[in-house]
Coordinates of C-alpha atoms and ligand atoms in Angstrom, one line a residue:
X68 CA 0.0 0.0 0.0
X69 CA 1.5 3.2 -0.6
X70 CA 0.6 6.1 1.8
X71 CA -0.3 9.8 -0.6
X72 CA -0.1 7.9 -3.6
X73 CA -0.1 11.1 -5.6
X74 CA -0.4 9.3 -9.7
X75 CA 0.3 6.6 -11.5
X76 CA 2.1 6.6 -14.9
X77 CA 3.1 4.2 -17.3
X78 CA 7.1 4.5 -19.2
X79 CA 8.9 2.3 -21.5
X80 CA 11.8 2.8 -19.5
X81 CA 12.5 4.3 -15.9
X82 CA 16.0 5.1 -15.7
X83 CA 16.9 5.3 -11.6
X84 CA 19.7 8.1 -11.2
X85 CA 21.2 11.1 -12.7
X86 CA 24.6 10.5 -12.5
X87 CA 27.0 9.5 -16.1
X88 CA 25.1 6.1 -15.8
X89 CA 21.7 6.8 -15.7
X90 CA 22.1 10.2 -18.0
X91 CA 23.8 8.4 -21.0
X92 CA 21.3 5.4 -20.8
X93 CA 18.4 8.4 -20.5
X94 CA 19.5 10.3 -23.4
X95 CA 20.2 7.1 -26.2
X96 CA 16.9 5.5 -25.0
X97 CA 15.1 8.6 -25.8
X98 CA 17.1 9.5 -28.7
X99 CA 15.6 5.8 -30.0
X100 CA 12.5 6.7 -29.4
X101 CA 11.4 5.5 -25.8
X102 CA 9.9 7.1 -22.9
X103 CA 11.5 7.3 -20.3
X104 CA 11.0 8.3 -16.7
X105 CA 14.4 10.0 -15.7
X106 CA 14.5 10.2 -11.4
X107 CA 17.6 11.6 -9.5
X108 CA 16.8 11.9 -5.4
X109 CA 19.0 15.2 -5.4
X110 CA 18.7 18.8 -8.0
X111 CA 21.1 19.0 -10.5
X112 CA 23.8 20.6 -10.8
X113 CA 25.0 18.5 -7.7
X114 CA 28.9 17.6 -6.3
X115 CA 29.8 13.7 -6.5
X116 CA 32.8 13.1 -4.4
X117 CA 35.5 12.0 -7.2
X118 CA 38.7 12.6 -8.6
X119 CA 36.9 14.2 -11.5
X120 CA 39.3 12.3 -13.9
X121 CA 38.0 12.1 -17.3
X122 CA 39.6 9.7 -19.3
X123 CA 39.6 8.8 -22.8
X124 CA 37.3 5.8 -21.9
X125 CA 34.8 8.1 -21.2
X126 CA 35.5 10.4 -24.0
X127 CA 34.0 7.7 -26.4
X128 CA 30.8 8.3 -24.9
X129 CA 31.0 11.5 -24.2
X130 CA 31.6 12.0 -28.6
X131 CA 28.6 9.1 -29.0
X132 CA 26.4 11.9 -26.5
X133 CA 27.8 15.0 -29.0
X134 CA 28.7 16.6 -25.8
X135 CA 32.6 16.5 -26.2
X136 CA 32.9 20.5 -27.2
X137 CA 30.6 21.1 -24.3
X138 CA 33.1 19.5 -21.9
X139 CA 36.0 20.5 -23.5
X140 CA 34.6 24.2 -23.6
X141 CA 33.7 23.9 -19.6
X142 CA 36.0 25.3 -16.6
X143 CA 38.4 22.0 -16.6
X144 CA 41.9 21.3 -16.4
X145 CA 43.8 19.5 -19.3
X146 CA 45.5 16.4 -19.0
X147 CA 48.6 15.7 -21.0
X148 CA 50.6 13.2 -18.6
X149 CA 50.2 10.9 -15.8
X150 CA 53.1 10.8 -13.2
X151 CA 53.8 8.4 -10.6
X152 CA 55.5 8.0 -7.3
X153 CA 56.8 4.8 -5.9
X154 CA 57.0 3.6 -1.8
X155 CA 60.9 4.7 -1.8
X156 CA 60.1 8.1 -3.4
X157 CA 61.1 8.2 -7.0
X158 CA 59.0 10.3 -9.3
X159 CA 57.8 9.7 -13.0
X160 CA 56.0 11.5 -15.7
X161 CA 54.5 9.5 -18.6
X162 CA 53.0 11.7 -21.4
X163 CA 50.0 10.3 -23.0
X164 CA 50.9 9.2 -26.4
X165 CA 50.3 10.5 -29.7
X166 CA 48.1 8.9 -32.0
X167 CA 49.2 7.6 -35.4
X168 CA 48.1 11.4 -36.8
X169 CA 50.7 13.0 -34.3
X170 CA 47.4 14.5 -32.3
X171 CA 47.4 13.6 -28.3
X172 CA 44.1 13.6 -27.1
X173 CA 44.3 15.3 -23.6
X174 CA 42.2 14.2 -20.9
X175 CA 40.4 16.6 -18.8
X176 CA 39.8 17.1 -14.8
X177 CA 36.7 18.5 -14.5
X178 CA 34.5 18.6 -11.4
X179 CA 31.9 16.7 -11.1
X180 CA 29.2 19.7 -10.5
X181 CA 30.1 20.9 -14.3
X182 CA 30.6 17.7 -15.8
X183 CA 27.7 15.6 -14.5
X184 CA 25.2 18.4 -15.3
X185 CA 25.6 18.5 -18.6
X186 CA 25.1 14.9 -19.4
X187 CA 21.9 15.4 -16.7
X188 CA 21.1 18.4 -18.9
X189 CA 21.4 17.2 -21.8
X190 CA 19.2 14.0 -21.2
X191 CA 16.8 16.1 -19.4
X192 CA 16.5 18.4 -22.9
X193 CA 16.2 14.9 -24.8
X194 CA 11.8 14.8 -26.3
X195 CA 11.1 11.7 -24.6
X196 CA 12.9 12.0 -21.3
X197 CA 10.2 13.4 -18.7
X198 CA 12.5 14.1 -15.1
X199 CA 12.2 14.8 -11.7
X200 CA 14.6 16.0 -9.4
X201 CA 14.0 15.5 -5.7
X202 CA 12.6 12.5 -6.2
X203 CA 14.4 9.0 -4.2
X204 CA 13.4 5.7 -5.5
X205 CA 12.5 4.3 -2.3
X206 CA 11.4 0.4 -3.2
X207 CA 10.5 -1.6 -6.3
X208 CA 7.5 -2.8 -7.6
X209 CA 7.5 -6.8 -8.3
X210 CA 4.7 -8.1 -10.9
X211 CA 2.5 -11.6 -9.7
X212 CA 5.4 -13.4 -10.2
X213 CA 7.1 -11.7 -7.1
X214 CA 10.1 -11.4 -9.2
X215 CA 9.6 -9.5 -12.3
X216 CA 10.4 -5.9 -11.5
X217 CA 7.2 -3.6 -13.2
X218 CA 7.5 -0.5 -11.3
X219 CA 9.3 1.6 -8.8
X220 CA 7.8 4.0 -6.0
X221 CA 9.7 6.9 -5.2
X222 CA 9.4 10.1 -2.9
X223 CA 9.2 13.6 -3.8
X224 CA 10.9 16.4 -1.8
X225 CA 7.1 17.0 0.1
X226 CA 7.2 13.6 1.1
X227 CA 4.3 12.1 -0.9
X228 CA 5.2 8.4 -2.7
X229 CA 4.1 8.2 -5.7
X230 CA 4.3 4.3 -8.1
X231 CA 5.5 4.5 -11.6
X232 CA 5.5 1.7 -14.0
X233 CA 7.6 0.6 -17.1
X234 CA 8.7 -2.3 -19.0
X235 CA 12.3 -2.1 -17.8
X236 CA 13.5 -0.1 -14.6
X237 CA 17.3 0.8 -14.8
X238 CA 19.3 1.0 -11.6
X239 CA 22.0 3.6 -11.9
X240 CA 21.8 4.7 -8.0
X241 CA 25.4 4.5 -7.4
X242 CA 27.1 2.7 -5.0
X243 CA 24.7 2.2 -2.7
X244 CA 22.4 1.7 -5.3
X245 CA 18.3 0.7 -3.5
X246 CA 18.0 -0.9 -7.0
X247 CA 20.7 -3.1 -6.5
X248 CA 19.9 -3.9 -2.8
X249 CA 15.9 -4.4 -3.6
X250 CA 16.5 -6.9 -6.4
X251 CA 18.7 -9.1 -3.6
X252 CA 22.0 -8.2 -4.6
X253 CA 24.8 -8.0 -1.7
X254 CA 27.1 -5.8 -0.6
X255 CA 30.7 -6.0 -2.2
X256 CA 33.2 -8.0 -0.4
X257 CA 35.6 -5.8 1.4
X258 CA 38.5 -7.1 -0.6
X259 CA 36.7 -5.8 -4.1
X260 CA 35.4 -2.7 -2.7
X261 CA 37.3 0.7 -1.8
X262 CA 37.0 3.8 0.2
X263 CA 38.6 7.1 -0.6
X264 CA 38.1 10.7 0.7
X265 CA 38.8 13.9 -1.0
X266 CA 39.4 17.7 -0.8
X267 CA 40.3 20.8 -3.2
X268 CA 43.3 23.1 -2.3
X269 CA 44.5 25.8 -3.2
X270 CA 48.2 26.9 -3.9
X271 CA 49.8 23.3 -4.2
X272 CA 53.1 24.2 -5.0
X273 CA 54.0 22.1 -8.9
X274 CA 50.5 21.0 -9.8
X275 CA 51.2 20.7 -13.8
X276 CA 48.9 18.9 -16.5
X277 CA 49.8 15.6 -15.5
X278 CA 47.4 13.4 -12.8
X279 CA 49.4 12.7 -10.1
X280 CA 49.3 8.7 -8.8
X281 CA 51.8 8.5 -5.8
X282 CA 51.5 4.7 -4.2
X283 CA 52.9 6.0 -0.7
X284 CA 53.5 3.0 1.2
X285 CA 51.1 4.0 4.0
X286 CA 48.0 3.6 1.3
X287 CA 49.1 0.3 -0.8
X288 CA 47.6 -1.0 -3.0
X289 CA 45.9 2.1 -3.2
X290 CA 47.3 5.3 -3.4
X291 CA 47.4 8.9 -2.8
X292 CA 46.4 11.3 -5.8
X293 CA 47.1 14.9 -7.1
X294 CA 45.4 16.3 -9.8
X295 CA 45.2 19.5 -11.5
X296 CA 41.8 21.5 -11.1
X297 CA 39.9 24.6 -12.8
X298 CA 41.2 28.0 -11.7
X299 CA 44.6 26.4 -10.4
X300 CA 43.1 24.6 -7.4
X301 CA 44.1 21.0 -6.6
X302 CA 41.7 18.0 -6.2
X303 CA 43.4 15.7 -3.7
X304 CA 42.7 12.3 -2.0
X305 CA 43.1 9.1 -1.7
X306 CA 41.8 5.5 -1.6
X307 CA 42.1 2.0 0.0
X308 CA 40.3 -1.5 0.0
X309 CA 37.7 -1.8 2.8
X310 CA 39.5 -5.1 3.9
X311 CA 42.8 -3.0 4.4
X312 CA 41.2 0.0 6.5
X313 CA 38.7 -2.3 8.7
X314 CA 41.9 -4.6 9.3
X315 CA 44.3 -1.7 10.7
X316 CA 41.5 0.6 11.8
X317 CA 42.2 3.2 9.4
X318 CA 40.7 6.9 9.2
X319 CA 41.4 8.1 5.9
X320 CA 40.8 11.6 6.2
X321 CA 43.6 11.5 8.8
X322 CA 46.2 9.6 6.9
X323 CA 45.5 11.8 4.3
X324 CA 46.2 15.1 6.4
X325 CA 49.3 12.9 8.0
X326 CA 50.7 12.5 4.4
X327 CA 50.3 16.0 3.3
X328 CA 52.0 17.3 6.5
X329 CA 54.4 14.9 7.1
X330 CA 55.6 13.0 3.7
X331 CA 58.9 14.4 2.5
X332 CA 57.4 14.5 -1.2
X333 CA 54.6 16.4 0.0
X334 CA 55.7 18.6 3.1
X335 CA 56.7 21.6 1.2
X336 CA 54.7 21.2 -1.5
X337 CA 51.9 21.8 0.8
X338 CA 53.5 24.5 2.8
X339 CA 51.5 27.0 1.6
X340 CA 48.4 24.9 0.7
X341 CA 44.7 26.0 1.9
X342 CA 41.9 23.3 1.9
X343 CA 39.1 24.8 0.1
X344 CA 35.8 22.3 0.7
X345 CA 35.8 19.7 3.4
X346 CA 37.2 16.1 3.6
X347 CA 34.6 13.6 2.0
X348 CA 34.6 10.5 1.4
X349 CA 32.8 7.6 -0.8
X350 CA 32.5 4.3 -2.0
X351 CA 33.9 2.1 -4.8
X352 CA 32.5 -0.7 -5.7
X353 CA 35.2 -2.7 -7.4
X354 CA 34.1 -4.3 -10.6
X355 CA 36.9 -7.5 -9.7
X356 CA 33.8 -8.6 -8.4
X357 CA 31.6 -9.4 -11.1
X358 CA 27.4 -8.9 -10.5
X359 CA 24.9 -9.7 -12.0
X360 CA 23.3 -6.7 -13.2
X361 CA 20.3 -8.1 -14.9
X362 CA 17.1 -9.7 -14.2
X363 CA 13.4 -9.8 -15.0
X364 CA 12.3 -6.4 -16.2
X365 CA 15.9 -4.5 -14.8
X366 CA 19.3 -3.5 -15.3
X367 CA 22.1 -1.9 -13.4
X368 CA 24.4 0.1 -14.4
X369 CA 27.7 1.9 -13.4
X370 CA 28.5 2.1 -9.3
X371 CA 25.1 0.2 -9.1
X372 CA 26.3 -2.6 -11.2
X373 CA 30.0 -2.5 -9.1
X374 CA 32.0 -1.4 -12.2
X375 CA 34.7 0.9 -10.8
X376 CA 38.4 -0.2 -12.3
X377 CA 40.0 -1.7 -9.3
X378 CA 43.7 0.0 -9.7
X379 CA 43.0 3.1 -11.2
X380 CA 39.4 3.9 -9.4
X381 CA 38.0 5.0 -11.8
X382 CA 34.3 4.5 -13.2
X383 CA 32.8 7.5 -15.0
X384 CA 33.7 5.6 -17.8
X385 CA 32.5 2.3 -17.2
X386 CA 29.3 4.1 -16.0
X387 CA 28.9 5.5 -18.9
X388 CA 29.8 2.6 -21.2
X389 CA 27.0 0.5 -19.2
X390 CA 24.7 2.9 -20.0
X391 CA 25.6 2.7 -23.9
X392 CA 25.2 -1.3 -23.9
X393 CA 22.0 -1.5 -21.2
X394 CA 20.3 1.3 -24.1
X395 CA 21.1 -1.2 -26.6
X396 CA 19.9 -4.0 -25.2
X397 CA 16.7 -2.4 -24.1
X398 CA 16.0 -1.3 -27.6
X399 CA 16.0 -4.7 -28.9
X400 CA 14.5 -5.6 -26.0
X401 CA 11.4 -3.7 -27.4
X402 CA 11.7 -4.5 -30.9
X403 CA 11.5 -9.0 -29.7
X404 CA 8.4 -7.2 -26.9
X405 CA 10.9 -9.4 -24.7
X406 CA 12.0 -7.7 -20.9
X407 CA 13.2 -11.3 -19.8
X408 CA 15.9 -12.2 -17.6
X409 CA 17.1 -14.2 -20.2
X410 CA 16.6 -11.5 -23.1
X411 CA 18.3 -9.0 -20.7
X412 CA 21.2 -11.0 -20.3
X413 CA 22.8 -10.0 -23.4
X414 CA 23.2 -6.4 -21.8
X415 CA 25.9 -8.4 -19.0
X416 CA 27.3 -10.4 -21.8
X417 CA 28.1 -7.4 -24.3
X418 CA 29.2 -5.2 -21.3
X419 CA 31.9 -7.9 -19.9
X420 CA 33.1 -8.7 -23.5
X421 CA 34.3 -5.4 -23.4
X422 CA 35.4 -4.4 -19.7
X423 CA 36.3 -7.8 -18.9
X424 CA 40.1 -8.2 -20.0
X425 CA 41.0 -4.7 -18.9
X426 CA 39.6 -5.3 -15.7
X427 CA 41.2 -8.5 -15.1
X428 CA 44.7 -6.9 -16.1
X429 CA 43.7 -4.1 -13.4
X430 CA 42.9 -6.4 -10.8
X431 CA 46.2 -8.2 -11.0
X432 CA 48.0 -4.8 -11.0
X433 CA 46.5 -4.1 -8.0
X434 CA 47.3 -7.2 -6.4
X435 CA 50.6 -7.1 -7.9
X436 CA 50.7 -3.0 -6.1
X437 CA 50.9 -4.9 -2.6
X438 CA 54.8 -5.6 -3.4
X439 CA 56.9 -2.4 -2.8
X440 CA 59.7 -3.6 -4.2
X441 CA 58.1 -4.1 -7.5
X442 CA 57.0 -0.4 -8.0
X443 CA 60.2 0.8 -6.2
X444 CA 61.7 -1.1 -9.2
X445 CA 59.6 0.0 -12.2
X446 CA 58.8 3.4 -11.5
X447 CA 62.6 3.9 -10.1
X448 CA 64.1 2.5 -13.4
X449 CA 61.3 4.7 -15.3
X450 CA 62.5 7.7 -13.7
X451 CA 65.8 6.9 -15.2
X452 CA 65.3 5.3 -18.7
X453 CA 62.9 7.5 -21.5
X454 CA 62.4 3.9 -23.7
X455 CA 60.5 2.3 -20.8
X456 CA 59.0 5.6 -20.2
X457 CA 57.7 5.1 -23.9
X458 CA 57.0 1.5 -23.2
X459 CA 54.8 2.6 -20.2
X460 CA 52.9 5.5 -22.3
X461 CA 52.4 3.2 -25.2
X462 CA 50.1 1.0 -22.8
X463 CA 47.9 3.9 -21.9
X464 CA 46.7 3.1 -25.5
X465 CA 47.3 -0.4 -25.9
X466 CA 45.6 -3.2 -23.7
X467 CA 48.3 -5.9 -25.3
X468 CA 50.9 -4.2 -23.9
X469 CA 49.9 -3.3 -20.1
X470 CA 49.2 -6.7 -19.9
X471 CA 53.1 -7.2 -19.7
X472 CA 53.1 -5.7 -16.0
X473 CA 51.3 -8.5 -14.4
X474 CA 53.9 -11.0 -15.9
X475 CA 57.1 -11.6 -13.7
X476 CA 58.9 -11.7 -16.8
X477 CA 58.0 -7.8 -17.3
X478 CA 59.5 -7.3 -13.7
X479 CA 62.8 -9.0 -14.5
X480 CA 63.3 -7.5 -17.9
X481 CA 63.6 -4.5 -15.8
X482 CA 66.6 -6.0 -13.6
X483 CA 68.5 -5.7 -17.2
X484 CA 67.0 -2.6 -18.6
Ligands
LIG39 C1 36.7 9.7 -4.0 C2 36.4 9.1 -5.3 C3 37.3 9.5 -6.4 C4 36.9 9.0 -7.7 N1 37.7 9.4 -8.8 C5 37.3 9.1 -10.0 C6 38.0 9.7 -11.1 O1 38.9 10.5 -11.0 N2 37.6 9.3 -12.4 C7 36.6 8.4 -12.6 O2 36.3 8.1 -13.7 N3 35.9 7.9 -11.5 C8 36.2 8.2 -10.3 N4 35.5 7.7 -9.2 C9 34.4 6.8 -9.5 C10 33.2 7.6 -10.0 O3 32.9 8.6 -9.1 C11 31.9 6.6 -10.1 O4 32.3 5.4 -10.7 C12 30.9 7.3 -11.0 O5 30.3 8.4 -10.4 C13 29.7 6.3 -11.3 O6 28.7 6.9 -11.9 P1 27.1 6.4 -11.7 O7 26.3 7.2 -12.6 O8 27.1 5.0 -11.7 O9 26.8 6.8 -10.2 P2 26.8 8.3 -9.5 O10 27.7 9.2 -10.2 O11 27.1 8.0 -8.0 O12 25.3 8.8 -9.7 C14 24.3 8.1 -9.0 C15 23.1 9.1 -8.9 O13 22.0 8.4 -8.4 C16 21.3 9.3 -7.4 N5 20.6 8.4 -6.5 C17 21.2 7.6 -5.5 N6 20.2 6.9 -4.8 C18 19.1 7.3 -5.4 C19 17.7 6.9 -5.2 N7 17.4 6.1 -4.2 N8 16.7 7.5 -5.9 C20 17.1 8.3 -6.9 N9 18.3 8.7 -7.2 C21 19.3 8.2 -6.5 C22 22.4 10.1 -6.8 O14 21.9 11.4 -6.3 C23 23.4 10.3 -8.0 O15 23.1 11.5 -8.7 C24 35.8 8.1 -7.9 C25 35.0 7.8 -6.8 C26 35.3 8.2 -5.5 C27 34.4 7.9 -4.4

C-alpha cells in the first residue's frame, strides 16, 4: 500500500539516477524513441565526491552523446601526462601518447558539478525524457510473479510516494544503489570494494597537467592522488580497500592530512596549501567482483552494477559505457516485446566482453601493487630510462601491452634494462 499515492504513470523505461550512468542510458533511449522516466533523489547541478578524472574511456561516450565541445569548452583542467610516485620516493611523468596522426588527445579534470550536469542536462532536454529531481526511489515494484520488476515507487521532496510503472527499470543509483539492494544483490566484499576521501586546495606548489598517482606506502595498494583542477586549485585524495582500512583501523581523512603534512614529497609542497571544501569521502564498488546486473524487467548500471576499475578507481567511464550497452539491449529488448531475464542477459554479456580483459589486467595490477619492491623497481628504473617511459605510455593506448606488467617476466626485464 503506498501512503499519498499522488499518480500513476506508465514509461517504456525508468532510468533510476542522474549521475553518467543513468544520464547516457536516458539520453540514447530517448534519442531511440522510448519514454522514459528519468528520477535523480538530489537537483542538479549537484557535487559527487571523485577525482573528476575524465579519461579517454569516457571520451567515447562522451563524442557518442555529441557533448565532447561542451566538456572541452567547460571550466576544466587538461590532461597531458600521468606521473607516478613509488613507496621509496622516485618520481615519474609519462606523457600520453600521440596517436598515429601525431594529435594527443588530452584528458580533462573536471569537477563533477560541471561535468555531471551537462550529461543530466542534456538527457533532461532529450523529447522523450520526462524528469524529476527531488525524487528517491525508495522500493520496487514486483509483478504476480514476485520477481519480475514492473515499477518503482519513489518520494518527492514533500514527502508524498508516488508508483510508476515501465517495461524495464534501470538502476544507476550508485554505490549504494536501493536498486541493486531491492532486487537481492549483496554488498561488495571488502576485498573488491574501496573507500577514498577527497578535498580541493589551493596553492599546491608544482601541480602541472599531469594526474598525479603516488603509491605512498602507508596507502598500498591504493594510493594517494594529485590532480590539477579549474582556476589552479588542486583535487586531492586518496583510496584503500575496505578489507585494508577495517583490518588496521584506518581513518582516511587522517592519513591523508598525516601524508600532506608529514611525507617528505609532499611537506613543502603543501606548505602553503589552503583546503578549500571539506574532507569527504565515498564508496567504490570494485568491478573484480563481477554482479549480476540483470534480471526480469531491470538492469544496473555503473557504481550500481560494481564497475569501478580496481587500480586506477575510476568508473565514470565504465558508467557511462554500461549505460551505452543497457540502451542497446533495451531497444532490442522492445523490438523482440521481450524484458526477460534471459533477453536482458545479453546487456551483462556485451558489457563484460568489453570491460572484462581490462579489468582482469587491473585487478592483478592491484594485487601485484601490494609488493613495494616491484613499484620501487619499475617506476625507479622509469625515472631513469625514456624507452621504458615510452614503453609505459604506449600501454595507456594499448591493452596488449599493459598486460606485460602482471607478468614476472615484465619485472625481471627490468633487472637488465
Ligand atoms: C573519492 C572518489 C574518487 C573517484 N575518482 C574518479 C576519477 O577521478 N575518475 C573516474 O572516472 N571515476 C572516479 N571515481 C568513481 C566515480 O565517481 C563513479 O564510478 C561514478 O560516479 C559512477 O557513476 P554512476 O552514474 O554509476 O553513479 P553516481 O555518479 O554516483 O550517480 C548516482 C546518482 O543516483 C542518485 N541516487 C542515488 N540513490 C538514489 C535513489 N534512491 N533514488 C534516486 N536517485 C538516487 C544520486 O543522487 C546520483 O546523482 C571516484 C570515486 C570516488 C568515491
Amino acid at each position: 500500500m503506498v501512503e499519498g499515492k499522488a499518480f500513476t504513470s506508465e514509461f517504456d523505461v525508468i532510468v533510476c539516477g542522474g549521475g553518467p550512468g543513468g544520464a547516457s542510458t536516458a539520453a540514447f533511449l530517448s534519442d531511440a524513441g522510448k519514454t522514459v522516466l528519468f528520477l535523480d533523489k538530489v537537483r542538479f547541478p549537484r557535487d559527487k565526491t571523485c577525482g573528476d578524472a575524465i579519461s579517454g574511456k569516457s571520451m567515447h561516450i562522451i563524442k557518442k552523446l555529441g557533448l565532447y565541445e561542451k566538456i572541452s569548452k567547460t571550466p576544466n583542467a587538461i590532461v597531458n601526462a600521468i606521473g607516478f610516485s613509488s613507496p621509496n620516493g622516485a618520481y615519474v611523468r609519462i606523457e600520453v601518447p600521440a596517436k598515429a596522426d601525431g594529435t594527443k588527445e588530452a584528458g580533462f579534470v573536471c569537477r563533477r558539478e560541471i561535468s555531471d550536469n551537462i550529461y543530466f542536462q542534456n538527457a533532461k532536454s532529450k523529447a522523450n525524457v520526462t524528469t524529476l529531481e527531488n525524487t528517491e526511489v525508495m522500493d520496487l515494484i514486483f509483478g504476480e510473479d514476485g520477481k519480475s520488476v514492473i515499477g518503482v515507487i519513489a518520494k518527492s521532496a514533500d514527502g508524498k510516494q508516488q508508483e510508476f510503472y515501465a517495461k524495464v527499470v534501470v538502476g544507476a543509483d550508485g554505490a549504494n544503489s536501493v536498486v541493486a539492494r531491492k532486487v537481492g544483490l549483496p554488498e561488495n566484499d571488502p576485498k573488491h570494494w574501496c573507500l577514498a576521501v577527497r578535498a580541493y586546495y589551493t596553492g599546491v606548489k608544482d601541480v602541472s597537467d599531469a594526474i598525479e598517482l603516488h603509491f605512498n606506502k602507508k596507502v598500498l595498494p591504493g594510493y594517494f592522488w594529485v590532480f590539477p583542477s579549474d582556476d589552479g586549485k588542486a583535487n586531492v585524495g586518496l583510496g584503500m580497500l575496505v578489507s585494508d582500512v577495517r583490518k588496521h583501523k584506518i581513518n582516511l581523512s587522517t592519513l591523508m592530512e598525516d601524508i600532506i603534512a608529514n611525507d617528505p614529497l609532499f611537506k613543502e609542497r603543501f606548505k602553503d596549501a589552503k583546503r578549500v571544501s571539506p574532507i569527504k569521502g565515498w564508496n567504490l564498488p570494485l568491478a573484480s567482483q563481477r554482479k549480476k546486473s540483470y534480471g526480469e524487467g531491470y538492469l544496473l548500471v555503473g557504481d550500481a552494477a560494481s564497475l569501478v576499475d580496481p587500480f586506477t578507481g575510476e568508473g565514470m567511464g565504465n558508467a557511462l559505457t554500461s549505460g551505452y550497452y543497457a540502451s542497446q539491449v533495451i531497444n532490442e529488448a522492445f523490438a523482440a516485446n521481450d524484458f526477460s531475464e534471459k533477453f536482458l542477459k545479453q546487456y551483462y554479456d556485451r558489457l563484460w566482453d568489453e570491460l572484462g580483459h581490462e579489468v582482469d589486467i587491473s585487478y592483478n595490477m592491484q594485487r601485484y601493487g601490494k609488493f613495494t619492491f616491484l613499484l620501487n623497481l619499475v617506476i625507479g628504473k622509469a625515472s631513469r630510462s625514456p624507452e621504458i617511459r615510452e614503453m609505459i605510455s604506449g600501454s595507456f593506448v594499448n591493452e596488449e601491452a599493459r598486460k606485460g606488467y602482471t607478468s614476472p617476466m615484465f619485472y625481471l626485464k627490468m633487472l637488465f634494462a
